[in-house]
PDB file of C-alpha atoms in Angstrom:
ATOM      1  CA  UNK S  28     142.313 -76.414 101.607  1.00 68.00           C
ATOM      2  CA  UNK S  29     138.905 -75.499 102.151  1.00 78.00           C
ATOM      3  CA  UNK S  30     140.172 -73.527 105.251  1.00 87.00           C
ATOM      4  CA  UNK S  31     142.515 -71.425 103.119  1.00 89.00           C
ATOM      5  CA  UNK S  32     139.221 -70.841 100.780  1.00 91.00           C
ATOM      6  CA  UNK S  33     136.927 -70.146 104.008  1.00 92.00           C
ATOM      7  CA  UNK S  34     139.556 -67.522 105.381  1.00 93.00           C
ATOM      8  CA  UNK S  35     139.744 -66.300 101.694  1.00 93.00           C
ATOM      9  CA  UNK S  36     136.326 -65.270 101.523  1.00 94.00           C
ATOM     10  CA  UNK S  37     136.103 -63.618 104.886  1.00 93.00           C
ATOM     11  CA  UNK S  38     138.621 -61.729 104.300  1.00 92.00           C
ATOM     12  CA  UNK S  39     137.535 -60.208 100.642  1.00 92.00           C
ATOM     13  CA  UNK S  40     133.735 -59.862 102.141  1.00 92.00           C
ATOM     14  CA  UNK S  41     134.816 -57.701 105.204  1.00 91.00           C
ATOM     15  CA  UNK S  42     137.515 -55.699 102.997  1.00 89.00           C
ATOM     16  CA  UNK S  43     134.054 -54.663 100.419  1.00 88.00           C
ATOM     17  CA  UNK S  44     131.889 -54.107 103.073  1.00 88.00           C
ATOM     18  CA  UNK S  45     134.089 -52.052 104.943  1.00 87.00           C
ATOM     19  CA  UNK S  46     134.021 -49.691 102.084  1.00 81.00           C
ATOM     20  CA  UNK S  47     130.666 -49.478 101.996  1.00 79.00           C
ATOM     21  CA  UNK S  48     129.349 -52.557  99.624  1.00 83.00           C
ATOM     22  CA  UNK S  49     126.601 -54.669 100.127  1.00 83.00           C
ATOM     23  CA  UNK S  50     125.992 -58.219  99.266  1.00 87.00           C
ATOM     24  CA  UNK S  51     129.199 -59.097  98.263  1.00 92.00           C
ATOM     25  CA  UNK S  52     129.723 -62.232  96.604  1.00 92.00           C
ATOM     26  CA  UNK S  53     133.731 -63.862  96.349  1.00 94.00           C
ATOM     27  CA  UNK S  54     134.617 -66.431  94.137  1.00 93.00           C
ATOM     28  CA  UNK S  55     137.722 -68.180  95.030  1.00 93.00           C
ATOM     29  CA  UNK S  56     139.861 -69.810  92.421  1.00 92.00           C
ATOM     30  CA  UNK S  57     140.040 -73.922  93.153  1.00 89.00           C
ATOM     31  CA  UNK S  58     143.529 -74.545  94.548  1.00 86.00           C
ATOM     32  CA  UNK S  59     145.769 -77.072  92.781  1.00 83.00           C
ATOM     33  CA  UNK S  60     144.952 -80.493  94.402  1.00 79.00           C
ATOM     34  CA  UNK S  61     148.905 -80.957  94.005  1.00 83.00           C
ATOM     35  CA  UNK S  62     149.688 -79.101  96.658  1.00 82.00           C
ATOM     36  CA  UNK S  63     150.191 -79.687 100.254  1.00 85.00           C
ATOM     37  CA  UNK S  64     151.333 -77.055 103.136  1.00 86.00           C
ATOM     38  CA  UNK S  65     151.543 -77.946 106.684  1.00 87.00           C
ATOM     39  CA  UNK S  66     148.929 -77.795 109.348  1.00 85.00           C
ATOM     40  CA  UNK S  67     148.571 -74.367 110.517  1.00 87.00           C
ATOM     41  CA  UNK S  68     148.948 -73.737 114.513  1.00 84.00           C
ATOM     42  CA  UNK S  69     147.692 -70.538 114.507  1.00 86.00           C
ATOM     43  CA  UNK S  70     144.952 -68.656 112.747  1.00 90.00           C
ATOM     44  CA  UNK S  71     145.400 -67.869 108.629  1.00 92.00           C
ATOM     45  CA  UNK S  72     146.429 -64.428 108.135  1.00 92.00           C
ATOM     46  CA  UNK S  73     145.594 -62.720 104.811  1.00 93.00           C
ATOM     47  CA  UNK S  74     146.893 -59.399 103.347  1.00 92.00           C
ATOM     48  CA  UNK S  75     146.413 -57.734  99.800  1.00 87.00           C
ATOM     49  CA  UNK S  76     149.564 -56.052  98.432  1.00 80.00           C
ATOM     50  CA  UNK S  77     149.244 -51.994  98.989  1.00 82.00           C
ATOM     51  CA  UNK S  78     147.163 -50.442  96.309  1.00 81.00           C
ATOM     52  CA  UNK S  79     145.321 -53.787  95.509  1.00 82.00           C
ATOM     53  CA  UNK S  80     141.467 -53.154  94.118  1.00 84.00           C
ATOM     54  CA  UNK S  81     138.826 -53.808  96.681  1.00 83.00           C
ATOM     55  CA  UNK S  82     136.579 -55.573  94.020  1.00 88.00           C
ATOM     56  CA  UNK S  83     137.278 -57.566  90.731  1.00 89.00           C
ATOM     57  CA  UNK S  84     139.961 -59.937  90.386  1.00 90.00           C
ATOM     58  CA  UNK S  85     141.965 -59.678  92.748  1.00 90.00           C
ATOM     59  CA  UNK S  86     145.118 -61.888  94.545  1.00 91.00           C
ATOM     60  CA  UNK S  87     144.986 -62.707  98.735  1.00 93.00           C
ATOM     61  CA  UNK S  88     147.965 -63.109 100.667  1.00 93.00           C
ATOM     62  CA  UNK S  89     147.576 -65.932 102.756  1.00 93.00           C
ATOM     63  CA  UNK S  90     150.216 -66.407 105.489  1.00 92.00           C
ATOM     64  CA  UNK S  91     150.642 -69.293 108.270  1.00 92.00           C
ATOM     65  CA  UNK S  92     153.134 -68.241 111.526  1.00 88.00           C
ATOM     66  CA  UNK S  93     152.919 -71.306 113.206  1.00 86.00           C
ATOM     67  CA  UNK S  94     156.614 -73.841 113.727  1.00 86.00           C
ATOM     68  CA  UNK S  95     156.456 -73.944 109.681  1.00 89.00           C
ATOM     69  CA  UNK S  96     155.114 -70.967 108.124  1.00 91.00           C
ATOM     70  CA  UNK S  97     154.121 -70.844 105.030  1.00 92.00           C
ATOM     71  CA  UNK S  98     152.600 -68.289 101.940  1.00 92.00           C
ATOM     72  CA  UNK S  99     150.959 -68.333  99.079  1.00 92.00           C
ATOM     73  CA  UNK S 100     148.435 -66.512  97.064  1.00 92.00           C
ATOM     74  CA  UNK S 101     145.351 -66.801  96.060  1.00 93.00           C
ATOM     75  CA  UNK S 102     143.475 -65.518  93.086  1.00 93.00           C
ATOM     76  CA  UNK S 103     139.288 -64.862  94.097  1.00 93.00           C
ATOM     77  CA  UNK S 104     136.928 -62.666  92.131  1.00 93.00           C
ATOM     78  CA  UNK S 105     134.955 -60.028  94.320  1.00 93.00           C
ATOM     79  CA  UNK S 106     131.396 -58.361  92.894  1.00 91.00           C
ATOM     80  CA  UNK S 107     129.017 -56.622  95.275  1.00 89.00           C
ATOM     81  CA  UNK S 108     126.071 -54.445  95.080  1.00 84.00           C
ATOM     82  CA  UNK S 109     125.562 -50.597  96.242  1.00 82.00           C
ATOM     83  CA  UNK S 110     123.212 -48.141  96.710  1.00 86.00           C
ATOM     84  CA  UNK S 111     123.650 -45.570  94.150  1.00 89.00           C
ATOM     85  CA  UNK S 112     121.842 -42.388  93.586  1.00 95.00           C
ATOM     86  CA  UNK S 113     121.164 -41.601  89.377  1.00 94.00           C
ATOM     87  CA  UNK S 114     119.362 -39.117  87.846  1.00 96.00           C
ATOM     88  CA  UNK S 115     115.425 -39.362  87.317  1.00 96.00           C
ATOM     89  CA  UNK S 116     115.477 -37.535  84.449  1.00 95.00           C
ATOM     90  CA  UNK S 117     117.956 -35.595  82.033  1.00 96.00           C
ATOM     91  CA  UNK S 118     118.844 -32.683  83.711  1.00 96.00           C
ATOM     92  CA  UNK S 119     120.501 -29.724  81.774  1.00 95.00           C
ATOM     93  CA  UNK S 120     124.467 -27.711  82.537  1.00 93.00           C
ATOM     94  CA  UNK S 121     123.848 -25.635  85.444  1.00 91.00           C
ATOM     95  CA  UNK S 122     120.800 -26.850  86.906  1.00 94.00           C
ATOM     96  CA  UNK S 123     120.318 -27.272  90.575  1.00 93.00           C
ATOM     97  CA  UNK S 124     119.098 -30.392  91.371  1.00 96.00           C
ATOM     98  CA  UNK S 125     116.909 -31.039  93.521  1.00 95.00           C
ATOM     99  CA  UNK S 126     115.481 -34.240  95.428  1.00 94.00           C
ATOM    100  CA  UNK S 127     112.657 -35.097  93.177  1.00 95.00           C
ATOM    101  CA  UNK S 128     115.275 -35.362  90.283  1.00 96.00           C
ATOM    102  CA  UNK S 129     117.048 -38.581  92.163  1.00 96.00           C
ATOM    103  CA  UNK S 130     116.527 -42.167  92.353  1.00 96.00           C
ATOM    104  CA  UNK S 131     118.265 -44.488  94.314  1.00 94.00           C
ATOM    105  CA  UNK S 132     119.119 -47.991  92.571  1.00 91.00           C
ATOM    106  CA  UNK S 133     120.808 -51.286  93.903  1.00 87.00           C
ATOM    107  CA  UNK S 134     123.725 -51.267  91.209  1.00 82.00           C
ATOM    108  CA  UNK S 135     125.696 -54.958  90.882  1.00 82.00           C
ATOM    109  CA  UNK S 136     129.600 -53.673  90.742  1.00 81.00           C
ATOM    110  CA  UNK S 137     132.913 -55.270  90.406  1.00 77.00           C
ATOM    111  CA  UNK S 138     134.783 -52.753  89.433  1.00 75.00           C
ATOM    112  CA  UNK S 139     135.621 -49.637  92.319  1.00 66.00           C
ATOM    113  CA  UNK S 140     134.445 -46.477  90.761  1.00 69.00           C
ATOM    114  CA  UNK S 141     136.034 -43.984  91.642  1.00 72.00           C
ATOM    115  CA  UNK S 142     134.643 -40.108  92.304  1.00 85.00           C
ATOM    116  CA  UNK S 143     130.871 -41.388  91.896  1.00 88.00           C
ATOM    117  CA  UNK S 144     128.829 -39.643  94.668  1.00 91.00           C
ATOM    118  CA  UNK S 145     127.301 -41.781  96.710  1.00 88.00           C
ATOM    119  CA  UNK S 146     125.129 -39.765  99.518  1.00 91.00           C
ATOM    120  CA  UNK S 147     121.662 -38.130  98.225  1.00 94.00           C
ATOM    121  CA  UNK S 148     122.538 -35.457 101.139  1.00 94.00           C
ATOM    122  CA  UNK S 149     126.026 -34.444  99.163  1.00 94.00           C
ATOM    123  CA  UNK S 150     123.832 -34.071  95.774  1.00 96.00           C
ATOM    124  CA  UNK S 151     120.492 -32.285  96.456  1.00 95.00           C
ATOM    125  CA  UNK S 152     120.973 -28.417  96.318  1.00 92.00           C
ATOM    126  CA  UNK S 153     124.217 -28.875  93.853  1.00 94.00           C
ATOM    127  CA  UNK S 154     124.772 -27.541  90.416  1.00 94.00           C
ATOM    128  CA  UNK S 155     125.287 -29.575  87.723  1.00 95.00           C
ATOM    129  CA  UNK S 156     128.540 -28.289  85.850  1.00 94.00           C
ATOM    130  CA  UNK S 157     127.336 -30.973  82.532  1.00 94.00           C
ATOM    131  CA  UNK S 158     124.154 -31.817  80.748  1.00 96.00           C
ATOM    132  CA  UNK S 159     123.496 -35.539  82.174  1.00 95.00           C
ATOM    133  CA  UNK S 160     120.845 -38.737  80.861  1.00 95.00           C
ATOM    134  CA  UNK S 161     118.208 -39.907  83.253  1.00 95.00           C
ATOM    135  CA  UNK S 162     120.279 -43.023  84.766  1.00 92.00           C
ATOM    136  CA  UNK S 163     123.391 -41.268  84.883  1.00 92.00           C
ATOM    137  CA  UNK S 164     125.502 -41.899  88.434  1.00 91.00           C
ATOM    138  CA  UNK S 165     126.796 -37.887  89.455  1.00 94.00           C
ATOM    139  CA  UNK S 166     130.362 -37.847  89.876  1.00 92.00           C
ATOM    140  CA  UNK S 167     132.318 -35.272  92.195  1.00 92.00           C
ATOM    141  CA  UNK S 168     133.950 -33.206  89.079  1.00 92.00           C
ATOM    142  CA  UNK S 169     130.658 -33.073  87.912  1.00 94.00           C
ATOM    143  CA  UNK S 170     128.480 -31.016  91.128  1.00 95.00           C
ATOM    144  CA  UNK S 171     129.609 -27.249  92.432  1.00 92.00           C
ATOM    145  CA  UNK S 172     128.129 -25.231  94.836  1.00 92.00           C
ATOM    146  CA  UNK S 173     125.460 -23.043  93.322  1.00 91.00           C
ATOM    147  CA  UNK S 174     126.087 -18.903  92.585  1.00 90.00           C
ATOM    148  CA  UNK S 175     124.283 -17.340  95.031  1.00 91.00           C
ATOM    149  CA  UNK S 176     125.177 -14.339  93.664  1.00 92.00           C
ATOM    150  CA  UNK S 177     125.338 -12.866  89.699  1.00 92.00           C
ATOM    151  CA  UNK S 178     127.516 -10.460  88.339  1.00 93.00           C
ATOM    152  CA  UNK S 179     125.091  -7.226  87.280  1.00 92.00           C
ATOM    153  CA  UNK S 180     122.632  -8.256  90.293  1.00 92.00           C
ATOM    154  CA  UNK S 181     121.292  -5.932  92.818  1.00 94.00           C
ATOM    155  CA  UNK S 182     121.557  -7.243  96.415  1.00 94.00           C
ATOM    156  CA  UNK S 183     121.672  -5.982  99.602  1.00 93.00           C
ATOM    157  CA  UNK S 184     125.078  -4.956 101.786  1.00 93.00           C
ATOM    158  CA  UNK S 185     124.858  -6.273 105.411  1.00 92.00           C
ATOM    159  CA  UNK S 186     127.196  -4.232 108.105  1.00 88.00           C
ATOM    160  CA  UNK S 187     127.417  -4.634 111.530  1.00 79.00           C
ATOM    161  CA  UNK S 188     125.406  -7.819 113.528  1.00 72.00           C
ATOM    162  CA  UNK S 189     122.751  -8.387 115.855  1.00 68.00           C
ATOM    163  CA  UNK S 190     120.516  -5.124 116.182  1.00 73.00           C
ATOM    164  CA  UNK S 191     122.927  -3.167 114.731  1.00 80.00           C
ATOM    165  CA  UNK S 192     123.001  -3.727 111.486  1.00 83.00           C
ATOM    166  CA  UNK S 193     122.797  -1.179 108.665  1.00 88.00           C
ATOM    167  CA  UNK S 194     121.671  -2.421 105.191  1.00 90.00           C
ATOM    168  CA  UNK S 195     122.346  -0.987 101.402  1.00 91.00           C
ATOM    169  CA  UNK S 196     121.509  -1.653  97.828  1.00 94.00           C
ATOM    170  CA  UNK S 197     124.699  -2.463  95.777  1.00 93.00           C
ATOM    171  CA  UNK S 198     125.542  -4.130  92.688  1.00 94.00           C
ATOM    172  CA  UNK S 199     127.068  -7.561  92.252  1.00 95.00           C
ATOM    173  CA  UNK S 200     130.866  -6.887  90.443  1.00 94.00           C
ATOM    174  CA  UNK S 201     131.053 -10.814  89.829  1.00 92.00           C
ATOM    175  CA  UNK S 202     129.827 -13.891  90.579  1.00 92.00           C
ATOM    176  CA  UNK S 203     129.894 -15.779  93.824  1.00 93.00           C
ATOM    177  CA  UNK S 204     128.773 -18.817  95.634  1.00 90.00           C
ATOM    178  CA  UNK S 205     127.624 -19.203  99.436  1.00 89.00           C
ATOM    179  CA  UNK S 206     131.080 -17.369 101.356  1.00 89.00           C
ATOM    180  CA  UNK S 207     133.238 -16.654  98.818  1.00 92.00           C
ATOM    181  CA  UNK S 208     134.377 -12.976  98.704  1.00 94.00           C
ATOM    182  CA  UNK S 209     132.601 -10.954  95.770  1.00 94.00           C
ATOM    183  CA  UNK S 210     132.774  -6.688  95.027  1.00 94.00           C
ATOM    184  CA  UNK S 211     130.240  -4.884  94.903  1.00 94.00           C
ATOM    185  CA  UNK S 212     129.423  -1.413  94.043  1.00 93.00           C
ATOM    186  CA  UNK S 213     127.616   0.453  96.813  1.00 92.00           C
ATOM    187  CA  UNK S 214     124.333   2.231  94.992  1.00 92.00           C
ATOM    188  CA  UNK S 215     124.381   5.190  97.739  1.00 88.00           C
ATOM    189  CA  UNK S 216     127.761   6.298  97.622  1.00 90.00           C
ATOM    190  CA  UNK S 217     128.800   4.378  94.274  1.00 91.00           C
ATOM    191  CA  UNK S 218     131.807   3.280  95.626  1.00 91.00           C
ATOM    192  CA  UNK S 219     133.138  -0.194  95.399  1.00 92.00           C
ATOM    193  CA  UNK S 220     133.215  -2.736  98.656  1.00 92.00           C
ATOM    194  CA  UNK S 221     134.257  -6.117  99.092  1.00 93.00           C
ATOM    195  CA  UNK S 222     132.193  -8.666 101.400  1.00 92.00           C
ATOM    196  CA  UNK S 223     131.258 -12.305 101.469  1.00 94.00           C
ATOM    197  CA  UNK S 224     128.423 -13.664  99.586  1.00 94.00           C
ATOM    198  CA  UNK S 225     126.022 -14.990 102.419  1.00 92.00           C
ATOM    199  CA  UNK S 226     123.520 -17.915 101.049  1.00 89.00           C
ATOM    200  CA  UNK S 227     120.053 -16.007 101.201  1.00 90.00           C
ATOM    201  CA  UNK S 228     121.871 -13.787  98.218  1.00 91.00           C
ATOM    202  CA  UNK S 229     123.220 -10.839 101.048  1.00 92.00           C
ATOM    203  CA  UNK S 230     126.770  -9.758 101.201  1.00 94.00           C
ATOM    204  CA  UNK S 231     128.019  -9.352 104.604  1.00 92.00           C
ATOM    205  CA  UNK S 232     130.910  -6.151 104.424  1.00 90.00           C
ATOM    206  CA  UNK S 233     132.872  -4.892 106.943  1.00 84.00           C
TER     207      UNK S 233
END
């Protein structure tokens, strides 16, 4: 039994960690003393039916393919802890944040979360699309890609590369972050272009 519990265990630890949790903790559910399965040949096998949460409670296959094989199932309880970056401070709808506003905490989990951001490097230089508390963990719907450029702005028109490039004032039509496509009206011949917003605040056009 305590081999089925052992194997149990392994297998729930390297399923967490492989997902990025640390000290991950499985408790097994005792067996029933009642029952009684062949000696196993051949190493345990475990599997987790498709779908099946990586933490919580959850139920391991456990399969024997030795001369008499045999299943069952085993019901364990998986909790772990992670490296999660929160806010330092409340930080207001549309601000860019920066790393001074981050902490990173040790958070105990057993439940997956899903679309929490967990790398500092895929926060800092974001924009906050909410108003969040200081401890709050950043999820993916709520981060965008700052505007680079604002509708009514004056920036400058890039043509041409290297040393041949020929720059003009013009007016930002709309909004725009780092390479999407924005119109602007050209201040020296006031007619309207269409480039791609560049992230020092130019517009490359063709």
């Amino acid at each position: 039994m305590q081999s089925i519990t052992d194997t149990v265990v392994l297998a729930g630890k390297r399923r967490a960690q492989a997902l990025g949790y640390d000290n991950v903790k499985v408790q097994v559910r005792p067996l029933d003393e009642r029952l009684r399965l062949p000696g196993c040949e051949q190493p345990l096998d475990t599997f987790m039916p498709p779908g099946a949460p990586s933490l919580g409670a959850v139920n391991v296959g456990v399969r024997c393919a030795s001369s008499q094989p045999w299943t069952i199932y085993v019901r364990a309880h998986i909790s772990a802890q992670r490296a999660v970056p929160v806010l330092a401070r409340p930080l207001a709808r549309n601000t860019i944040i920066s790393e001074a506003d981050l902490t990173v905490i040790d958070q105990p989990i057993d439940t997956a979360i899903s679309g929490v951001v967990y790398e500092v490097e895929q926060i800092i230089g974001m924009e906050l699309t909410r108003s969040l508390d200081a401890g709050s963990t950043i999820g993916v719907n709520q981060l965008r890609p700052p505007k680079v450029i604002k509708r009514g702005q004056q920036v400058t028109l890039v043509a041409g590369a290297g040393n041949l490039q020929v720059r003009m004032q013009g007016k930002a039509l709309g909004d725009a972050t780092a390479g999407e496509r924005v119109r602007v009206t050209n201040l020296s011949s006031n007619q309207q272009v269409e480039g791609i917003a560049n992230f020092d605040g130019t517009v490359s056009v063709p």
